[in-house]
């Protein structure tokens, strides 16, 4: 729990410090020095920082975990979810934490829910990463990476609380999560933990010092009644302190996920004892046998192709999300992100299939008419910079290559030349698509890097310079 709802996307520039200038000289450019948590700081720190609901951060985490085939994007309109053309594998929801009335009673784990891989959140501020891992472990057909597969195998027989403890204690995962935080984030997390510990400790001491309300034979009724009153006053004071905290501090924000599994929609909240079944969703079973056959073939596929769960399940998840939003106060904010197919993987595979088809066409033309001449500018060569090296082209994928197989065998020379030209036009589109998808990943890296910048030194330095010029009091009074 306790995740941030803000996003940082502005980057400061290096600083040049100097003495104040007089009124006649032009002002010098003043910026703050970089002040980020070092790699050593992150590795030594045992806490978890708050993460914002920022797709670029989640995408860079997926890349560093070597998860393939999945990309996280923002959802700006709940109504458009069921109109998405691309598959939706899961939803990650950030909201001000609260329980719905009908969720207060813990749901018993069913036989189906026990087949879901699920871990509890056992440490503060880890809900973003725990929620993301819970979802990745229940999306069929993706390449989850060696790290996640090893973790799933290792914890297969563990209960959710122990799985959560293992995840929270795993240095690789904790360091990856904290790589997006600043020193200010670390200090804030430590400060909040110290405050909560002090408050709980004081309450335990107050309770321990309460006199017993059970009177002995020598205790008068008046003394017993007085002790009960003092105990009631202490408990009332604790409740009053909790109310004051709620009034003066923003509510804690929390991540949880939604995924389809075994014909039902499941809410994966690390603070729940087990996955929560939201009910069934309509399914199209027309090609069920074919999908099962494809699924078996994909088990030996290194890259993996995520199964398309359809969009009917999203309506069930959306209804539950709206129930949480209906209980919101005017100051509450929400963020929703979706896990879907990675366009880079899809377009790279299409480019490889295109090059392989072009090679088959040219080989067929050479066999039919060795002197054939086709349009210039069409290439059947490898494109390693776009993920189509000779090694990658050598890995054939039947479902992608069979599209042109029969057509190539049936066409004559003129038809093959026309097909070659068409494949050349398509290849230019796929090349542009791969380049665009790579730019999106580079933009994610840039945004995630900016998230690590700490603006605290800049703000302190700026206010210090304003104070040195005697303008700070005037500005504060104007506010």
XYZ file of C-alpha atoms in Angstrom:
479
model
C 0.000 0.000 0.000
C 1.022 3.640 0.292
C 1.908 4.384 -3.315
C 2.191 7.778 -4.921
C -0.373 9.184 -7.330
C 1.895 11.872 -8.776
C 4.065 11.729 -11.887
C 7.408 13.481 -12.385
C 8.349 14.230 -15.968
C 10.498 17.344 -15.779
C 14.254 17.271 -15.680
C 16.519 19.895 -14.131
C 19.897 20.861 -15.534
C 23.277 20.912 -13.806
C 23.951 23.774 -11.428
C 26.402 26.639 -11.380
C 26.719 28.251 -7.984
C 27.853 31.806 -7.382
C 27.517 34.890 -5.183
C 24.508 37.207 -5.498
C 24.849 39.791 -8.227
C 24.030 43.461 -7.830
C 20.921 45.041 -9.295
C 22.680 46.353 -12.424
C 24.300 43.091 -13.525
C 22.327 40.513 -15.505
C 21.088 37.617 -13.362
C 23.077 34.391 -13.620
C 21.360 31.136 -14.508
C 20.889 29.149 -11.317
C 20.070 25.443 -11.240
C 20.582 22.793 -8.612
C 23.133 20.003 -8.557
C 21.966 16.478 -9.232
C 21.123 14.655 -5.999
C 20.032 11.129 -6.608
C 20.221 7.914 -4.667
C 23.354 6.040 -5.670
C 23.469 2.343 -6.441
C 25.128 1.773 -3.062
C 22.337 3.716 -1.294
C 19.697 1.551 -2.967
C 21.431 -1.725 -2.143
C 21.943 -0.815 1.525
C 18.413 0.468 2.098
C 15.974 -2.218 3.276
C 12.778 -0.231 2.751
C 10.507 0.228 -0.263
C 9.695 3.642 -1.739
C 6.387 4.819 -3.150
C 5.963 4.490 -6.919
C 3.623 6.583 -9.081
C 1.214 5.042 -11.573
C 3.568 5.729 -14.478
C 3.597 3.285 -17.447
C 7.179 4.196 -18.361
C 8.371 2.942 -14.961
C 6.441 -0.326 -15.272
C 7.729 -0.843 -18.823
C 11.362 -0.337 -17.858
C 10.821 -2.761 -14.961
C 9.466 -5.339 -17.419
C 12.480 -4.858 -19.669
C 14.965 -5.210 -16.802
C 13.150 -8.337 -15.647
C 13.415 -9.562 -19.282
C 9.657 -10.072 -19.604
C 8.679 -10.186 -23.292
C 5.423 -9.609 -25.108
C 3.777 -7.215 -22.617
C 3.525 -3.434 -22.559
C 1.813 -1.139 -20.011
C -0.203 1.882 -21.172
C -2.494 4.423 -19.525
C -6.279 4.132 -19.643
C -7.914 7.550 -19.934
C -11.544 6.500 -20.370
C -13.242 3.546 -18.662
C -15.954 3.439 -21.310
C -13.405 2.851 -24.077
C -12.001 -0.297 -22.452
C -14.463 -2.657 -24.131
C -13.861 -0.906 -27.473
C -10.105 -1.602 -27.513
C -8.986 -3.485 -30.605
C -5.839 -4.874 -28.976
C -6.145 -7.601 -26.347
C -6.113 -6.583 -22.681
C -4.269 -9.050 -20.467
C -4.819 -7.261 -17.167
C -5.621 -3.971 -15.419
C -3.555 -2.298 -12.681
C -5.638 0.081 -10.553
C -4.343 2.790 -8.194
C -6.907 4.138 -5.730
C -7.268 5.611 -2.211
C -7.342 2.428 -0.168
C -10.684 1.368 1.262
C -12.683 -1.812 1.508
C -16.085 -2.182 -0.104
C -18.852 -3.152 2.298
C -19.328 -6.621 0.824
C -15.573 -7.297 0.864
C -15.124 -6.983 4.603
C -15.656 -10.707 5.186
C -12.630 -12.641 3.959
C -13.467 -14.881 1.041
C -12.413 -18.503 1.441
C -9.915 -19.695 -1.141
C -11.648 -21.861 -3.743
C -10.156 -24.687 -5.769
C -9.890 -22.351 -8.779
C -8.325 -19.464 -6.844
C -5.664 -21.808 -5.478
C -4.521 -22.405 -9.063
C -3.750 -18.704 -9.413
C -0.256 -17.663 -8.379
C -0.836 -15.048 -5.679
C 1.395 -13.320 -3.129
C 0.386 -11.089 -0.233
C 1.900 -7.673 0.320
C 3.922 -8.011 3.506
C 5.844 -4.726 3.506
C 4.891 -1.062 3.184
C 4.953 0.640 -0.255
C 5.536 -2.593 -2.231
C 2.004 -2.800 -3.678
C 2.961 -1.600 -7.194
C 5.582 -4.295 -7.729
C 3.611 -7.022 -5.913
C 0.526 -6.189 -7.992
C 2.506 -6.261 -11.237
C 4.175 -9.595 -10.399
C 0.833 -11.141 -9.360
C -0.601 -10.217 -12.743
C 2.399 -11.374 -14.797
C 2.302 -14.774 -13.106
C -1.292 -15.296 -14.293
C -1.066 -14.173 -17.940
C -0.786 -17.329 -20.086
C 1.482 -17.465 -23.110
C 4.043 -14.790 -22.234
C 7.766 -15.191 -21.673
C 7.945 -14.264 -17.986
C 11.767 -14.384 -17.865
C 14.022 -16.777 -15.994
C 13.777 -14.732 -12.791
C 9.974 -14.889 -12.512
C 9.801 -18.520 -13.639
C 12.418 -19.490 -11.051
C 10.553 -17.548 -8.372
C 7.235 -19.227 -9.278
C 8.797 -22.696 -9.169
C 10.533 -21.986 -5.879
C 7.379 -20.692 -4.170
C 4.872 -23.071 -5.777
C 4.055 -24.837 -2.501
C 4.203 -21.678 -0.348
C 1.204 -19.860 1.119
C 0.547 -16.284 -0.146
C 2.005 -14.572 2.979
C 5.269 -16.501 2.644
C 5.397 -15.755 -1.088
C 4.996 -12.065 -0.282
C 7.767 -12.249 2.295
C 10.067 -13.949 -0.232
C 9.347 -11.274 -2.850
C 9.857 -8.421 -0.375
C 13.166 -9.942 0.744
C 14.487 -10.611 -2.760
C 17.273 -8.018 -3.289
C 16.963 -8.042 -7.091
C 13.278 -7.125 -6.994
C 13.596 -4.618 -4.129
C 16.573 -2.867 -5.753
C 14.733 -2.694 -9.092
C 11.686 -1.172 -7.387
C 13.816 1.345 -5.479
C 15.913 2.297 -8.505
C 13.178 4.822 -9.345
C 13.299 6.633 -6.005
C 15.338 9.575 -4.773
C 17.014 10.158 -1.456
C 14.032 12.319 -0.540
C 11.736 9.325 -1.149
C 13.879 7.186 1.133
C 13.866 9.783 3.905
C 10.092 10.169 3.600
C 9.505 6.404 3.798
C 11.784 6.101 6.834
C 10.081 9.078 8.488
C 6.599 7.597 7.973
C 7.730 4.239 9.311
C 9.274 5.879 12.385
C 6.094 7.876 12.992
C 3.892 4.793 12.730
C 6.207 2.816 15.008
C 6.256 5.593 17.627
C 2.491 5.921 17.542
C 1.937 2.171 17.913
C 4.530 1.982 20.701
C 2.853 4.815 22.638
C -0.528 3.153 22.289
C 0.837 -0.154 23.582
C 2.391 1.615 26.583
C -0.869 3.444 27.311
C -2.815 0.187 27.201
C -0.258 -1.571 29.390
C -0.585 1.120 32.070
C -4.375 0.838 32.222
C -5.665 -0.551 35.517
C -7.591 -3.804 35.381
C -11.377 -3.449 35.410
C -11.775 -6.788 37.194
C -12.091 -6.041 40.898
C -11.028 -8.286 43.727
C -13.155 -8.885 46.790
C -11.400 -6.030 48.568
C -11.876 -3.516 45.737
C -14.820 -1.225 46.040
C -17.357 -0.725 43.274
C -16.431 2.964 43.124
C -12.761 2.176 42.365
C -13.731 -0.276 39.647
C -16.043 2.256 38.022
C -13.271 4.884 38.113
C -10.799 2.504 36.402
C -13.305 1.776 33.648
C -13.774 5.491 33.036
C -9.995 6.042 32.740
C -9.716 3.142 30.289
C -12.578 4.514 28.197
C -10.886 7.935 28.119
C -7.612 6.424 26.835
C -9.368 4.441 24.124
C -11.387 7.496 23.107
C -8.168 9.538 22.892
C -6.584 6.919 20.605
C -9.625 6.986 18.342
C -9.521 10.790 18.318
C -5.836 10.699 17.298
C -6.663 8.378 14.418
C -9.392 10.753 13.252
C -6.977 13.693 13.392
C -4.464 11.767 11.297
C -7.129 11.039 8.692
C -8.102 14.723 8.563
C -4.592 16.149 8.335
C -2.920 13.614 6.047
C -3.798 12.429 2.545
C -5.190 8.929 2.268
C -2.823 6.096 1.402
C -2.953 5.022 -2.230
C -2.810 1.367 -3.158
C -2.293 -0.767 -6.289
C -4.235 -3.914 -7.117
C -4.729 -5.902 -10.318
C -7.508 -7.515 -12.344
C -7.003 -10.563 -14.591
C -9.220 -13.141 -16.358
C -8.611 -16.752 -15.344
C -10.595 -19.950 -15.936
C -13.639 -18.067 -17.218
C -13.837 -15.732 -14.212
C -12.478 -12.262 -13.438
C -10.182 -12.080 -10.415
C -9.153 -9.111 -8.328
C -5.584 -9.539 -7.080
C -5.134 -7.345 -4.014
C -2.018 -8.131 -1.993
C -3.821 -7.008 1.181
C -6.527 -9.661 0.724
C -5.996 -13.162 2.060
C -6.606 -14.678 -1.394
C -7.704 -13.656 -4.922
C -11.252 -12.288 -5.013
C -13.616 -13.851 -7.562
C -15.709 -11.148 -9.254
C -17.747 -13.669 -11.227
C -17.808 -15.237 -14.702
C -17.633 -13.439 -18.020
C -19.007 -14.478 -21.460
C -16.587 -16.540 -23.564
C -16.488 -17.554 -27.195
C -15.721 -21.286 -27.270
C -15.925 -21.672 -31.054
C -12.174 -22.117 -31.491
C -11.480 -23.621 -28.081
C -9.856 -26.787 -29.445
C -7.698 -24.787 -31.820
C -6.588 -22.442 -29.013
C -5.672 -25.380 -26.798
C -3.551 -26.803 -29.607
C -1.821 -23.454 -30.125
C -1.225 -23.169 -26.393
C 0.600 -26.509 -26.351
C 2.819 -25.353 -29.227
C 3.627 -22.122 -27.423
C 4.966 -23.929 -24.377
C 8.182 -24.609 -26.301
C 8.349 -21.102 -27.751
C 11.146 -19.040 -26.213
C 9.510 -15.687 -26.920
C 5.931 -16.656 -26.123
C 2.722 -15.299 -27.576
C 0.214 -14.043 -24.995
C -3.242 -15.555 -25.289
C -6.016 -13.154 -26.251
C -8.610 -13.332 -23.443
C -11.055 -11.168 -25.414
C -12.676 -8.044 -24.042
C -15.819 -9.373 -22.337
C -13.955 -9.837 -19.049
C -13.074 -6.123 -18.923
C -16.720 -5.158 -18.366
C -16.766 -7.197 -15.127
C -13.556 -5.575 -13.885
C -14.777 -2.125 -14.902
C -17.945 -2.527 -12.833
C -15.854 -3.283 -9.744
C -13.547 -0.335 -10.406
C -16.545 1.982 -10.672
C -17.775 0.823 -7.277
C -14.521 2.012 -5.739
C -14.727 5.304 -7.599
C -18.320 5.809 -6.441
C -17.126 5.954 -2.811
C -14.515 8.630 -3.580
C -14.305 12.044 -1.982
C -13.813 15.201 -4.118
C -10.057 15.206 -3.424
C -9.471 11.569 -4.386
C -7.658 10.641 -7.584
C -7.454 7.380 -9.515
C -5.117 5.920 -12.120
C -5.712 2.892 -14.332
C -3.174 1.179 -16.591
C -3.625 -1.788 -18.891
C -1.290 -4.644 -19.735
C -1.473 -5.486 -23.417
C 0.654 -6.903 -26.238
C 3.970 -5.209 -26.953
C 3.836 -3.646 -30.471
C 7.616 -4.007 -30.768
C 7.406 -7.794 -30.528
C 4.389 -7.987 -32.858
C 5.889 -5.755 -35.541
C 9.346 -7.332 -35.305
C 7.841 -10.768 -35.935
C 5.869 -9.397 -38.879
C 9.068 -7.919 -40.342
C 10.861 -11.264 -40.013
C 7.958 -13.095 -41.662
C 8.027 -10.523 -44.484
C 11.758 -11.033 -45.140
C 11.361 -14.817 -45.110
C 8.449 -14.556 -47.575
C 10.507 -12.330 -49.870
C 13.306 -14.889 -49.864
C 10.862 -17.639 -50.817
C 9.436 -15.515 -53.632
C 12.884 -14.751 -55.042
C 13.941 -18.382 -54.740
C 10.781 -19.427 -56.629
C 11.435 -16.794 -59.323
C 15.007 -18.022 -59.726
C 13.683 -21.537 -60.259
C 11.040 -20.472 -62.814
C 12.851 -17.682 -64.654
C 16.543 -17.152 -63.850
C 16.602 -13.921 -65.895
C 13.679 -12.276 -64.074
C 13.975 -8.634 -63.110
C 11.965 -7.021 -60.346
C 11.460 -3.600 -58.806
C 14.560 -2.064 -57.261
C 14.585 -1.069 -53.587
C 13.012 -4.313 -52.373
C 15.343 -6.118 -49.977
C 15.283 -9.648 -48.658
C 18.398 -9.069 -46.591
C 18.723 -9.292 -42.821
C 17.969 -6.194 -40.732
C 19.761 -6.859 -37.429
C 19.220 -3.334 -36.098
C 15.458 -3.955 -36.291
C 15.472 -7.409 -34.742
C 15.736 -9.374 -38.011
C 19.256 -10.790 -37.935
C 20.156 -14.001 -39.765
C 19.886 -15.946 -36.504
C 16.423 -14.549 -35.806
C 15.273 -15.089 -39.393
C 16.322 -18.727 -39.153
C 13.675 -19.322 -36.452
C 10.533 -19.921 -38.496
C 7.069 -19.486 -37.039
C 4.476 -21.570 -38.825
C 1.478 -19.344 -38.057
C 3.270 -16.301 -39.506
C 4.848 -17.912 -42.570
C 1.923 -20.034 -43.804
C 0.073 -16.894 -45.008
C 2.109 -16.762 -48.261
C 3.096 -20.441 -48.579
C 0.305 -21.630 -50.894
C 0.179 -18.363 -52.823
C 3.896 -18.541 -53.674
C 3.588 -22.085 -54.996
C 0.561 -21.320 -57.222
C 1.651 -18.006 -58.820
C 3.415 -17.685 -62.155
C 6.394 -15.386 -62.829
C 4.278 -12.274 -63.354
C 2.259 -12.949 -60.210
C 5.403 -13.580 -58.182
C 6.912 -10.285 -59.326
C 3.724 -8.501 -58.264
C 3.760 -10.288 -54.898
C 7.395 -9.280 -54.427
C 6.511 -5.630 -55.003
C 3.632 -5.869 -52.531
C 5.859 -7.454 -49.920
C 8.368 -4.666 -50.489
C 5.725 -2.027 -49.729
C 4.616 -3.916 -46.628
C 8.205 -4.243 -45.463
C 8.656 -0.471 -45.502
C 5.588 -0.171 -43.283
C 6.857 -2.834 -40.885
C 10.276 -1.185 -40.726
C 8.659 2.146 -39.835
C 6.462 0.387 -37.267
C 9.430 -1.282 -35.575
C 11.316 2.031 -35.470
C 8.307 3.750 -33.890
C 7.914 0.996 -31.287
C 11.628 1.241 -30.436
C 11.242 5.017 -30.008
C 8.396 4.401 -27.549
C 10.647 2.148 -25.455
C 13.416 4.778 -25.579
C 10.910 7.394 -24.423
C 9.982 5.122 -21.516
C 13.651 4.893 -20.547
C 13.957 8.686 -20.665
C 10.866 9.253 -18.535
C 11.928 6.649 -16.004
C 15.367 8.254 -15.758
C 13.768 11.648 -15.089
C 11.747 10.082 -12.294
C 15.032 9.504 -10.414
C 15.882 13.203 -10.297
C 15.508 14.878 -6.903
C 14.287 18.481 -7.151
C 14.748 19.107 -3.425
C 18.202 20.720 -3.747
C 16.949 22.996 -6.508
C 13.996 24.189 -4.431
C 16.153 24.749 -1.353
C 18.789 26.571 -3.361
C 16.209 28.725 -5.105
C 14.545 29.734 -1.841
C 17.957 30.461 -0.322
C 18.814 32.842 -3.171
C 15.430 34.547 -2.892
C 15.994 34.987 0.857
C 19.466 36.434 0.250
C 17.903 39.075 -1.961
C 15.367 39.931 0.740
C 12.342 38.902 -1.306
C 11.228 35.707 0.466
C 9.143 37.406 3.176
C 7.394 39.536 0.571
C 6.517 36.495 -1.537
C 5.246 34.544 1.486
C 3.066 37.473 2.605
C 1.575 37.745 -0.899
C 0.596 34.094 -0.753
